[in-house]
CSV table of C-alpha atoms in Angstrom, one decimal:
chain,number,residue,atom,x,y,z
A,5,MET,CA,-0.4,49.3,1.2
A,6,ARG,CA,1.7,50.2,-1.9
A,7,ASP,CA,5.2,51.7,-1.9
A,8,ILE,CA,7.4,52.6,-4.8
A,9,VAL,CA,10.7,50.7,-4.5
A,10,PHE,CA,12.4,51.7,-7.8
A,11,THR,CA,11.5,54.1,-10.6
A,12,ARG,CA,13.3,55.7,-13.5
A,13,ARG,CA,13.0,59.3,-14.8
A,14,SER,CA,10.7,58.3,-17.7
A,15,GLY,CA,7.3,57.8,-16.1
A,16,TRP,CA,6.2,55.1,-18.6
A,17,ILE,CA,9.1,52.7,-17.9
A,18,PRO,CA,7.7,50.1,-15.4
A,19,ASN,CA,8.2,50.8,-11.7
A,20,VAL,CA,9.0,48.3,-9.0
A,21,ILE,CA,6.6,48.5,-6.1
A,22,ARG,CA,6.1,46.7,-2.8
A,23,GLU,CA,2.4,45.8,-2.2
A,24,ASP,CA,1.4,44.0,1.0
A,25,GLY,CA,5.0,43.0,1.4
A,26,GLU,CA,5.4,41.6,-2.1
A,27,LEU,CA,7.7,43.0,-4.8
A,28,LYS,CA,5.8,43.6,-8.1
A,29,LEU,CA,6.5,45.2,-11.4
A,30,MET,CA,3.9,47.8,-12.2
A,31,LEU,CA,3.3,49.2,-15.7
A,32,GLY,CA,0.7,51.3,-17.5
A,33,ALA,CA,-0.4,50.0,-20.9
A,34,GLY,CA,-3.5,50.2,-23.1
A,35,ALA,CA,-6.8,51.8,-22.0
A,36,ASP,CA,-10.1,50.8,-20.5
A,37,ALA,CA,-13.5,51.4,-22.1
A,38,ASN,CA,-13.4,55.0,-20.9
A,39,HIS,CA,-10.0,55.6,-22.6
A,40,ASP,CA,-8.3,55.9,-19.2
A,41,PRO,CA,-4.9,54.2,-18.9
A,42,ARG,CA,-4.9,50.6,-17.5
A,43,THR,CA,-2.3,49.6,-14.9
A,44,PHE,CA,-1.0,46.0,-14.6
A,45,THR,CA,1.1,44.4,-11.9
A,46,PHE,CA,2.8,41.0,-11.5
A,47,PRO,CA,5.2,39.6,-8.9
A,48,ILE,CA,9.0,39.7,-9.2
A,49,GLY,CA,11.9,38.5,-7.0
A,50,GLU,CA,14.8,40.3,-5.3
A,51,ALA,CA,17.2,39.0,-8.0
A,52,HIS,CA,15.0,40.5,-10.7
A,53,LEU,CA,14.9,43.9,-8.8
A,54,ALA,CA,18.7,43.9,-8.7
A,55,VAL,CA,19.0,43.6,-12.5
A,56,ILE,CA,16.3,46.1,-13.1
A,57,ARG,CA,18.1,48.6,-10.9
A,58,GLU,CA,21.5,48.2,-12.5
A,59,ASP,CA,20.8,47.3,-16.1
A,60,LEU,CA,18.6,49.8,-18.1
A,61,ALA,CA,18.8,47.6,-21.2
A,62,ARG,CA,17.4,44.5,-19.5
A,63,HIS,CA,14.7,46.6,-17.9
A,64,LEU,CA,13.6,47.9,-21.3
A,65,LEU,CA,13.8,44.5,-22.8
A,66,LEU,CA,11.5,43.1,-20.1
A,67,TRP,CA,9.0,46.0,-20.8
A,68,ALA,CA,9.0,45.3,-24.5
A,69,ALA,CA,8.4,41.6,-23.8
A,70,VAL,CA,5.5,42.2,-21.4
A,71,LEU,CA,3.6,44.9,-23.4
A,72,PRO,CA,2.0,42.4,-25.8
A,73,LEU,CA,0.6,40.5,-22.8
A,74,CYS,CA,-1.0,43.8,-21.7
A,75,ASP,CA,-2.4,44.4,-25.2
A,76,ALA,CA,-3.9,40.9,-25.1
A,77,ALA,CA,-5.8,41.8,-21.9
A,78,GLY,CA,-7.7,44.4,-23.9
A,79,THR,CA,-10.0,47.0,-22.1
A,80,THR,CA,-11.3,44.7,-19.4
A,81,GLY,CA,-9.3,41.5,-19.3
A,82,ARG,CA,-6.8,40.3,-16.7
A,83,LEU,CA,-3.1,40.2,-17.4
A,84,ASP,CA,-1.8,36.7,-17.8
A,85,GLU,CA,0.5,36.8,-14.8
A,86,ASP,CA,1.9,33.3,-15.3
A,87,ALA,CA,3.1,34.3,-18.8
A,88,ALA,CA,4.5,37.6,-17.4
A,89,VAL,CA,6.4,35.9,-14.6
A,90,ALA,CA,7.7,33.2,-17.0
A,91,LEU,CA,9.5,36.0,-18.9
A,92,LEU,CA,11.4,37.3,-15.8
A,93,ASP,CA,14.3,34.8,-15.7
A,94,PRO,CA,14.8,34.5,-19.4
A,95,VAL,CA,14.9,38.2,-20.0
A,96,LEU,CA,16.7,39.4,-16.9
A,97,LEU,CA,18.9,36.6,-15.8
A,98,SER,CA,19.9,34.7,-19.0
A,99,SER,CA,22.9,35.2,-21.2
A,100,PRO,CA,22.7,37.7,-24.1
A,101,ALA,CA,22.6,34.8,-26.6
A,102,ASP,CA,19.6,33.2,-24.8
A,103,VAL,CA,17.8,36.6,-24.6
A,104,ASP,CA,18.3,37.0,-28.4
A,105,ALA,CA,16.9,33.5,-29.0
A,106,LEU,CA,13.9,34.2,-26.7
A,107,PHE,CA,13.1,37.4,-28.7
A,108,ARG,CA,13.1,35.4,-31.9
A,109,ARG,CA,10.3,33.2,-30.4
A,110,ILE,CA,8.0,35.7,-28.7
A,111,ARG,CA,6.0,38.7,-29.6
A,112,TRP,CA,7.6,42.0,-28.3
A,113,ASP,CA,7.1,45.7,-28.8
A,114,ARG,CA,9.8,47.0,-31.1
A,115,SER,CA,8.7,50.6,-31.0
A,116,ARG,CA,9.5,50.9,-27.2
A,117,LEU,CA,13.1,49.8,-27.8
A,118,ILE,CA,13.6,52.1,-30.8
A,119,ALA,CA,12.2,55.1,-28.9
A,120,HIS,CA,14.7,54.4,-26.1
A,121,GLY,CA,17.7,54.4,-28.5
A,122,ALA,CA,18.0,50.8,-29.8
A,123,ASP,CA,20.2,50.3,-32.9
A,124,ILE,CA,17.6,49.5,-35.6
A,125,GLY,CA,20.0,47.5,-37.7
A,126,LEU,CA,20.9,45.2,-34.8
A,127,LEU,CA,17.3,44.7,-33.9
A,128,GLN,CA,16.5,43.7,-37.4
A,129,ARG,CA,19.3,41.1,-37.3
A,130,GLY,CA,17.9,39.7,-34.0
A,131,GLN,CA,20.7,41.0,-31.8
A,132,VAL,CA,18.5,42.6,-29.2
A,133,CYS,CA,21.0,42.8,-26.4
A,134,ALA,CA,23.7,44.4,-28.5
A,135,ALA,CA,21.1,46.8,-29.9
A,136,MET,CA,20.4,48.1,-26.5
A,137,ARG,CA,23.9,49.0,-25.5
A,138,ALA,CA,23.2,52.7,-26.2
A,139,ALA,CA,19.8,52.7,-24.5
A,140,THR,CA,18.5,55.9,-23.0
A,141,GLU,CA,16.0,56.5,-20.2
A,142,THR,CA,14.5,59.4,-22.0
A,143,PRO,CA,12.5,58.3,-25.1
A,144,ASN,CA,12.5,59.8,-28.5
A,145,GLU,CA,9.0,59.1,-29.7
A,146,LYS,CA,9.5,60.7,-33.0
A,147,ARG,CA,12.2,58.2,-33.8
A,148,ALA,CA,9.8,55.3,-33.1
A,149,GLN,CA,7.1,56.9,-35.2
A,150,GLU,CA,9.3,57.4,-38.2
A,151,HIS,CA,10.5,53.8,-38.0
A,152,HIS,CA,6.9,52.6,-37.8
A,153,ALA,CA,6.1,54.7,-40.9
A,154,ASP,CA,9.1,53.3,-42.8
A,155,ARG,CA,7.9,49.8,-42.0
A,156,ARG,CA,4.4,50.6,-43.3
A,157,ARG,CA,5.9,52.0,-46.5
A,158,ALA,CA,8.2,48.9,-46.9
A,159,GLU,CA,5.1,46.6,-46.6
A,160,ARG,CA,3.7,48.3,-49.7
A,161,GLY,CA,7.0,48.3,-51.5
A,162,THR,CA,8.1,51.9,-51.0
A,163,VAL,CA,11.6,52.8,-50.0
A,164,LEU,CA,12.5,56.5,-49.5
A,165,GLY,CA,15.5,58.1,-50.9
A,166,PRO,CA,17.2,61.0,-49.2
A,167,LEU,CA,15.3,63.6,-51.1
A,168,ASP,CA,12.0,61.8,-50.6
A,169,ALA,CA,12.6,61.7,-46.9
A,170,ALA,CA,13.6,65.4,-46.9
A,171,VAL,CA,10.4,66.4,-48.8
A,172,LEU,CA,8.2,64.5,-46.3
A,173,LYS,CA,10.0,66.1,-43.3
A,174,TYR,CA,9.6,69.5,-44.9
A,175,THR,CA,5.8,69.0,-45.0
A,176,GLY,CA,5.7,67.4,-41.5
A,177,GLN,CA,4.3,64.2,-43.0
A,178,TYR,CA,7.2,61.8,-42.7
A,179,ALA,CA,5.7,60.0,-39.7
A,180,HIS,CA,2.0,60.9,-40.0
A,181,GLY,CA,0.8,61.1,-43.6
A,182,ALA,CA,-2.8,62.1,-42.6
A,183,THR,CA,-1.7,65.3,-40.7
A,184,VAL,CA,-2.2,68.7,-42.3
A,185,PRO,CA,1.0,69.6,-44.1
A,186,LYS,CA,3.1,72.6,-43.1
A,187,ARG,CA,6.3,74.2,-44.2
A,188,LEU,CA,9.1,73.1,-41.8
A,189,PRO,CA,12.5,74.0,-43.4
A,190,ASP,CA,14.2,73.5,-40.0
A,191,ALA,CA,13.3,69.8,-40.1
A,192,VAL,CA,15.4,69.3,-43.3
A,193,ASP,CA,19.1,68.7,-43.4
A,194,ALA,CA,20.7,71.9,-44.6
A,195,ALA,CA,22.5,70.1,-47.5
A,196,LEU,CA,19.2,68.8,-48.9
A,197,LEU,CA,17.0,72.0,-48.3
A,198,PRO,CA,17.9,73.7,-51.7
A,199,LYS,CA,16.8,70.5,-53.5
A,200,VAL,CA,13.6,70.4,-51.5
A,201,MET,CA,12.9,74.1,-52.3
A,202,ARG,CA,13.3,73.4,-56.0
A,203,VAL,CA,10.6,70.7,-55.7
A,204,ILE,CA,8.3,73.1,-53.9
A,205,ALA,CA,9.0,75.9,-56.5
A,206,THR,CA,8.0,73.5,-59.2
A,207,ALA,CA,4.7,72.9,-57.5
A,208,GLU,CA,4.0,76.6,-56.8
A,209,GLN,CA,4.6,77.5,-60.5
A,210,ALA,CA,2.3,74.7,-61.7
A,211,CYS,CA,-0.7,75.8,-59.6
A,212,ALA,CA,-0.1,79.6,-59.8
A,213,GLY,CA,-3.4,81.3,-60.3
A,214,MET,CA,-5.5,78.2,-59.4
A,215,ARG,CA,-7.8,78.4,-56.3
A,216,ILE,CA,-9.8,76.1,-54.2
A,217,GLY,CA,-13.0,77.8,-53.2
A,218,LEU,CA,-15.4,76.9,-50.4
A,219,ASP,CA,-18.4,74.6,-51.1
A,220,PRO,CA,-21.3,75.9,-48.9
A,221,ARG,CA,-23.3,72.8,-49.9
A,222,ARG,CA,-21.2,71.0,-47.2
A,223,GLY,CA,-21.0,73.7,-44.6
A,224,HIS,CA,-19.2,76.9,-43.9
A,225,ARG,CA,-15.6,75.7,-44.1
A,226,ALA,CA,-15.8,72.8,-46.6
A,227,THR,CA,-13.8,73.2,-49.7
A,228,ASP,CA,-14.6,72.5,-53.3
A,229,LYS,CA,-13.5,68.8,-53.9
A,230,ARG,CA,-13.4,69.1,-57.7
A,231,ALA,CA,-11.1,72.2,-57.4
A,232,TRP,CA,-9.0,70.4,-54.9
A,233,ASP,CA,-8.6,67.4,-57.3
A,234,ARG,CA,-7.8,69.6,-60.2
A,235,MET,CA,-5.0,71.4,-58.3
A,236,ALA,CA,-3.7,68.1,-56.9
A,237,ALA,CA,-3.5,66.6,-60.4
A,238,THR,CA,-1.8,69.7,-61.9
A,239,VAL,CA,0.9,69.7,-59.2
A,240,ASP,CA,1.3,65.9,-59.4
A,241,GLU,CA,1.9,66.0,-63.2
A,242,ALA,CA,4.4,68.9,-62.9
A,243,VAL,CA,6.4,67.5,-60.1
A,244,ARG,CA,6.7,64.0,-61.6
A,245,ARG,CA,7.8,65.6,-64.9
A,246,ALA,CA,10.5,67.8,-63.3
A,247,HIS,CA,11.6,65.3,-60.6
A,248,PRO,CA,11.0,61.8,-61.8
A,249,GLU,CA,13.2,60.3,-59.1
A,250,LEU,CA,10.6,61.1,-56.4
A,251,VAL,CA,8.4,58.3,-55.0
A,252,ASP,CA,4.6,58.6,-54.9
A,253,ASP,CA,4.6,59.6,-51.2
A,254,ALA,CA,6.9,62.6,-51.7
A,255,VAL,CA,4.9,63.8,-54.8
A,256,ARG,CA,1.6,63.4,-53.0
A,257,THR,CA,2.7,65.4,-49.9
A,258,VAL,CA,3.7,68.3,-52.1
A,259,GLY,CA,0.3,68.3,-53.8
A,260,PHE,CA,-1.4,68.1,-50.4
A,261,LEU,CA,0.6,71.1,-49.2
A,262,MET,CA,-0.4,73.2,-52.2
A,263,CYS,CA,-4.0,72.3,-51.9
A,264,SER,CA,-4.2,72.8,-48.1
A,265,GLU,CA,-2.7,76.2,-48.4
A,266,ALA,CA,-5.1,77.2,-51.2
A,267,ALA,CA,-8.0,76.0,-49.2
A,268,ASP,CA,-6.9,77.9,-46.1
A,269,ARG,CA,-6.7,81.1,-48.2
A,270,SER,CA,-10.3,80.6,-49.2
A,271,ARG,CA,-11.4,79.9,-45.6
A,272,ASN,CA,-9.7,83.1,-44.4
A,273,THR,CA,-11.2,85.3,-47.2
A,274,PRO,CA,-14.5,87.2,-46.4
A,275,ALA,CA,-17.4,85.4,-47.9
A,276,GLU,CA,-18.4,88.1,-50.5
A,277,ASP,CA,-19.1,87.5,-54.2
A,278,ASP,CA,-16.8,89.9,-56.0
A,279,GLN,CA,-18.7,89.2,-59.3
A,280,GLU,CA,-21.9,91.0,-58.1
A,281,PRO,CA,-21.9,94.8,-57.8
A,282,VAL,CA,-22.9,96.3,-54.5
A,283,ASP,CA,-24.0,99.5,-56.4
A,284,PRO,CA,-27.8,99.0,-56.9
A,285,ARG,CA,-28.0,101.2,-60.0
A,286,ALA,CA,-26.6,99.0,-62.6
A,287,ASP,CA,-24.5,95.8,-63.3
A,288,ARG,CA,-21.8,95.4,-65.9
A,289,ASP,CA,-24.5,94.6,-68.5
A,290,GLY,CA,-26.4,97.8,-67.8
A,291,ARG,CA,-29.3,96.1,-65.9
A,292,ALA,CA,-30.2,97.1,-62.4
A,293,GLY,CA,-29.4,94.5,-59.8
A,294,LYS,CA,-32.0,92.8,-57.6
A,295,THR,CA,-33.0,94.9,-54.6
A,296,ALA,CA,-35.1,92.3,-52.7
A,297,LEU,CA,-35.0,88.5,-52.7
A,298,SER,CA,-36.4,85.6,-50.7
A,299,PHE,CA,-34.3,82.5,-50.0
A,300,THR,CA,-36.0,79.2,-49.0
A,301,ASP,CA,-34.8,75.6,-48.5
A,302,ASP,CA,-36.5,72.2,-48.8
A,303,LYS,CA,-37.7,72.4,-45.2
A,304,GLY,CA,-39.7,75.5,-45.6
A,305,VAL,CA,-37.3,77.9,-43.9
A,306,GLU,CA,-37.2,81.3,-45.4
A,307,LYS,CA,-34.7,84.2,-45.3
A,308,LYS,CA,-35.3,87.7,-46.7
A,309,TRP,CA,-32.6,89.9,-48.3
A,310,ARG,CA,-32.7,93.6,-49.2
A,311,ARG,CA,-30.0,95.6,-50.7
A,312,ASP,CA,-28.8,97.9,-48.0
A,313,GLY,CA,-25.1,98.4,-49.0
A,314,THR,CA,-23.7,95.9,-46.5
A,315,ARG,CA,-23.7,92.4,-48.0
A,316,THR,CA,-24.5,91.1,-51.5
A,317,ALA,CA,-27.4,88.8,-52.2
A,318,THR,CA,-25.1,86.0,-53.3
A,319,ALA,CA,-23.0,86.2,-50.1
A,320,GLU,CA,-26.2,86.1,-48.0
A,321,PHE,CA,-27.6,83.3,-50.0
A,322,TRP,CA,-24.5,81.1,-49.8
A,323,ASP,CA,-24.4,81.7,-46.0
A,324,PHE,CA,-28.0,80.5,-45.9
A,325,VAL,CA,-27.0,77.4,-47.8
A,326,ALA,CA,-24.0,76.7,-45.6
A,327,ASP,CA,-26.3,77.0,-42.5
A,328,ARG,CA,-29.1,74.8,-43.9
A,329,SER,CA,-27.7,72.3,-46.4
A,330,ALA,CA,-27.8,68.7,-45.4
A,331,ALA,CA,-28.2,65.2,-47.0
A,332,ASP,CA,-32.0,65.6,-46.6
A,333,ASN,CA,-32.1,69.3,-47.5
A,334,GLU,CA,-30.6,69.8,-51.0
A,335,VAL,CA,-33.1,72.0,-52.8
A,336,PHE,CA,-32.8,75.8,-52.4
A,337,THR,CA,-34.8,78.6,-54.1
A,338,ILE,CA,-34.1,82.3,-54.7
A,339,GLU,CA,-37.3,84.2,-55.6
A,340,ASP,CA,-38.0,87.8,-56.7
A,341,GLU,CA,-41.7,88.0,-55.6
A,342,GLY,CA,-42.1,91.4,-57.2
A,343,MET,CA,-41.0,90.2,-60.6
A,344,GLY,CA,-42.7,86.8,-60.3
A,345,GLU,CA,-39.6,84.8,-61.1
A,346,GLY,CA,-36.9,82.8,-59.4
A,347,ILE,CA,-34.4,80.0,-59.6
A,348,GLN,CA,-34.3,76.6,-57.8
A,349,LEU,CA,-31.0,74.8,-57.2
A,350,HIS,CA,-31.1,71.0,-57.0
A,351,PHE,CA,-27.8,70.0,-55.4
A,352,TYR,CA,-28.6,66.3,-55.5
A,353,ALA,CA,-29.0,66.4,-59.3
A,354,ASP,CA,-26.4,69.0,-60.3
A,355,SER,CA,-29.2,71.0,-62.0
A,356,LEU,CA,-31.0,74.3,-61.8
A,357,ALA,CA,-34.5,75.4,-62.8
A,358,ARG,CA,-35.5,79.0,-63.6
A,359,VAL,CA,-39.2,79.8,-63.1
A,360,THR,CA,-40.9,82.8,-64.7
A,361,THR,CA,-44.6,83.9,-64.5
A,362,ILE,CA,-46.3,83.9,-67.9
A,363,ARG,CA,-49.8,84.9,-66.7
A,364,GLU,CA,-51.0,86.1,-63.3
A,365,GLY,CA,-53.8,84.2,-61.7
A,366,ARG,CA,-57.2,86.0,-62.0
A,367,GLY,CA,-60.6,85.2,-60.7
A,368,GLY,CA,-59.4,82.3,-58.6
A,369,SER,CA,-57.4,80.7,-61.4
A,370,ASP,CA,-53.8,79.6,-60.8
A,371,PRO,CA,-51.0,81.6,-62.3
A,372,GLU,CA,-49.2,80.0,-65.3
A,373,TYR,CA,-45.4,79.5,-65.0
A,374,ARG,CA,-42.6,78.6,-67.5
A,375,VAL,CA,-40.1,76.2,-65.9
A,376,GLU,CA,-36.8,75.5,-67.7
A,377,TYR,CA,-33.9,73.3,-66.6
A,378,THR,CA,-30.2,73.2,-67.1
A,379,LEU,CA,-27.3,71.1,-65.9
A,380,VAL,CA,-24.8,72.7,-63.6
A,381,ASP,CA,-21.0,72.1,-63.5
A,382,GLY,CA,-20.1,71.9,-59.8
A,383,ILE,CA,-20.2,74.6,-57.2
A,384,ASP,CA,-18.5,77.1,-59.5
A,385,GLY,CA,-21.3,76.7,-62.0
A,386,TYR,CA,-23.9,77.3,-59.2
A,387,ARG,CA,-22.0,80.4,-58.1
A,388,ASP,CA,-22.0,81.8,-61.6
A,389,LEU,CA,-25.7,81.2,-62.1
A,390,VAL,CA,-26.7,82.6,-58.7
A,391,SER,CA,-24.6,85.7,-59.3
A,392,THR,CA,-26.0,86.2,-62.8
A,393,TYR,CA,-29.5,85.9,-61.5
A,394,ALA,CA,-28.9,88.4,-58.7
A,395,ARG,CA,-27.6,90.9,-61.2
A,396,GLY,CA,-30.1,90.5,-64.0
A,397,GLY,CA,-32.9,88.1,-63.2
A,398,CYS,CA,-34.0,85.1,-65.3
A,399,ALA,CA,-33.5,86.9,-68.6
A,400,ALA,CA,-29.8,87.3,-67.8
A,401,LEU,CA,-29.5,83.5,-67.6
A,402,ASP,CA,-30.3,83.0,-71.3
A,403,ARG,CA,-26.6,82.6,-72.3
A,404,HIS,CA,-26.1,80.0,-69.6
A,405,GLY,CA,-28.1,77.2,-71.3
A,406,PRO,CA,-29.0,75.0,-72.9
A,407,TRP,CA,-32.4,75.3,-71.2
A,408,MET,CA,-34.8,72.4,-71.4
A,409,SER,CA,-38.5,72.6,-70.6
A,410,ASP,CA,-39.0,68.9,-70.5
A,411,VAL,CA,-37.8,67.0,-67.4
A,412,ALA,CA,-37.2,63.9,-69.5
A,413,ASP,CA,-34.8,65.9,-71.7
A,414,LEU,CA,-32.9,66.9,-68.6
A,415,GLU,CA,-32.6,63.3,-67.4
A,416,ARG,CA,-31.3,62.2,-70.8
A,417,ALA,CA,-28.8,65.0,-70.8
A,418,ARG,CA,-27.7,64.0,-67.3
A,419,ARG,CA,-27.2,60.4,-68.4
A,420,ARG,CA,-25.1,61.5,-71.3
A,421,ARG,CA,-22.9,63.7,-69.1
A,422,PRO,CA,-19.4,62.1,-68.5
A,423,ALA,CA,-18.8,60.8,-65.0
A,424,ARG,CA,-17.2,63.5,-62.8
């Protein structure tokens, strides 16, 4: 039989219960193997209950002292009840000086106290009782998260100035640097907001006209990493030059914001290739565009395309790639069976081959093909070559060389290519 004897408004602060006639402190901490919260209990006395009822600060200090014992229990272990009980008198019944001395000797959870209003400066000086004079029942988790982030930065030698902090709060990355950045002007002190907006304006001007397209080699919503890196480097250089006082964290969060927004624009843009004309009569070079193509992958899956006025060949092809591309499926072919020609994309090698029929097979003989290779510069290079082929066939690719007929020449060219 379990009855609640005392509880506070915040559900996570430990409760006092009576179980089978015995007073116990009950708290939730950690998680089991199924990620469900674990609950721990240990016995307390009437004198301890009296302090817990009347003194929020001591109640919170006891919680902070017991939490490391719960962490030590892990997902399946038992709470060390003897160690927990041994904390009761020193935390709840001792003088403030003795409590302070105790907290200098034991492990304790700083974030819980900070979330509940502890004075951070006093905590850092070891005056835990004095730090808890303004304690609150209702926690401010954001305060604890920001303090934890500041401690992590300090460990790697980074101290934020007022503008640095304001920039990070504007992007929503002060406490969690891995979150997707946003524009949160209301999170910034009004006096600092104009300075933050000047930093943002510098970044926007630096990357104006740049874009981060999608990379269908990695799925439907993956972005072009090289384009991302280019934009990030451009913003980084401009912001550092215009605002040299900013620390690395602030500069990086601005670049992350610009890149994330550019990537989102691409994800929300219809997947059509505006370089390829939908009109089947002629392209910009005067040649008629392809009217029927076959797409295949390295697993033997095939998709047919015909020009019907709805979607372009390139859009359909890149959708096919996004659906099918994988670590073990990195070779894709576009073939014009009627013309006896096609191109083969080798994503694993950053290369492309164009294949043309020199002589049709007759009398049981095999046809003769010309195969030529070229290196490709990233997904933008692939897009350009595919679009050019869809407009004008293999002949239109002449200007996109150099073309090599020997695989050994291609390998030598690849080795000479600078690392990207």
